[in-house]
Tab-separated table of C-alpha atoms in Angstrom:
chain	number	residue	atom	x	y	z
A	1	MET	CA	13.777	10.868	-18.291
A	2	ALA	CA	14.261	9.598	-14.786
A	3	LYS	CA	12.388	12.061	-13.566
A	4	LYS	CA	9.023	11.411	-15.799
A	5	HIS	CA	10.624	7.876	-14.833
A	6	SER	CA	10.377	8.380	-10.995
A	7	ALA	CA	6.509	10.151	-11.456
A	8	LEU	CA	5.319	7.648	-12.905
A	9	CYS	CA	6.481	4.889	-10.058
A	10	VAL	CA	4.957	7.326	-7.993
A	11	GLU	CA	1.864	8.088	-9.812
A	12	GLU	CA	2.170	3.244	-9.636
A	13	ALA	CA	2.659	3.074	-6.114
A	14	ASP	CA	-0.391	5.438	-5.146
A	15	ASP	CA	-3.106	3.647	-7.253
A	16	VAL	CA	-2.002	0.095	-6.047
A	17	VAL	CA	-1.824	2.009	-2.377
A	18	GLU	CA	-6.037	3.164	-2.818
A	19	LYS	CA	-6.158	-0.660	-4.749
A	20	LEU	CA	-5.126	-2.094	-1.670
A	21	ARG	CA	-7.004	-0.336	0.210
A	22	GLU	CA	-10.476	-0.779	-1.719
A	23	ALA	CA	-10.028	-4.530	-1.418
A	24	LEU	CA	-9.249	-4.370	2.076
A	25	GLY	CA	-12.187	-2.862	2.849
A	26	LYS	CA	-14.264	-5.129	1.003
A	27	SER	CA	-13.347	-7.427	4.427
A	28	GLY	CA	-14.050	-5.222	6.575
A	29	ILE	CA	-10.351	-4.208	7.086
A	30	VAL	CA	-8.878	-1.047	7.559
A	31	LEU	CA	-5.292	-0.227	8.482
A	32	PRO	CA	-5.770	3.182	9.293
A	33	SER	CA	-1.462	3.338	9.190
A	34	LEU	CA	-2.271	2.352	4.795
A	35	ARG	CA	-0.294	4.468	2.789
A	36	ILE	CA	3.198	5.488	0.535
A	37	ASP	CA	6.229	5.608	2.433
A	38	LEU	CA	7.154	9.044	2.603
A	39	ALA	CA	11.271	8.865	2.789
A	40	SER	CA	10.914	6.348	0.098
A	41	ILE	CA	9.582	9.473	-2.447
A	42	ALA	CA	12.184	11.692	-0.993
A	43	ARG	CA	15.328	11.234	-2.666
A	44	GLU	CA	15.695	11.694	-6.423
A	45	ASN	CA	15.093	9.352	-8.263
A	46	PRO	CA	11.584	7.883	-6.507
A	47	CYS	CA	11.470	3.650	-6.037
A	48	PRO	CA	7.994	3.563	-3.683
A	49	HIS	CA	7.743	1.011	-0.793
A	50	VAL	CA	3.770	1.092	0.450
A	51	GLU	CA	2.936	1.025	4.948
A	52	LEU	CA	0.865	-1.419	5.570
A	53	GLY	CA	1.133	0.312	9.094
A	54	GLY	CA	0.398	-0.859	13.215
A	55	CYS	CA	-3.640	-2.420	13.198
A	56	SER	CA	-5.335	-3.952	16.401
A	57	VAL	CA	-5.350	-7.741	16.978
A	58	GLU	CA	-8.646	-7.876	15.985
A	59	VAL	CA	-7.839	-6.254	12.474
A	60	ALA	CA	-4.658	-8.613	11.461
A	61	ARG	CA	-6.995	-11.656	13.371
A	62	LYS	CA	-9.467	-10.785	10.681
A	63	LEU	CA	-6.798	-10.045	7.879
A	64	ALA	CA	-5.134	-13.088	7.984
A	65	ALA	CA	-8.587	-14.783	7.785
A	66	VAL	CA	-9.280	-13.584	4.514
A	67	LEU	CA	-5.407	-14.369	3.056
A	68	VAL	CA	-6.121	-18.237	4.573
A	69	GLY	CA	-9.421	-18.237	2.506
A	70	ALA	CA	-7.736	-16.637	-0.721
A	71	VAL	CA	-5.318	-18.844	-0.420
A	72	ARG	CA	-7.945	-22.468	-0.840
């Protein structure tokens, strides 16, 4: 049962990463390192984490502008 649950968690994390990538792309934002953290799934009972990774100052500025606009 735990392995089945773990597999579902990894699938869910993968779906979330793709949805985030698509949403960011609609705003012209690309985070090249966006992915599931491999270390977080390389254990007996994986608990996936999402790595946002690094980006340029320009991309960070765009991301901040989108987030500020969403909060208003």
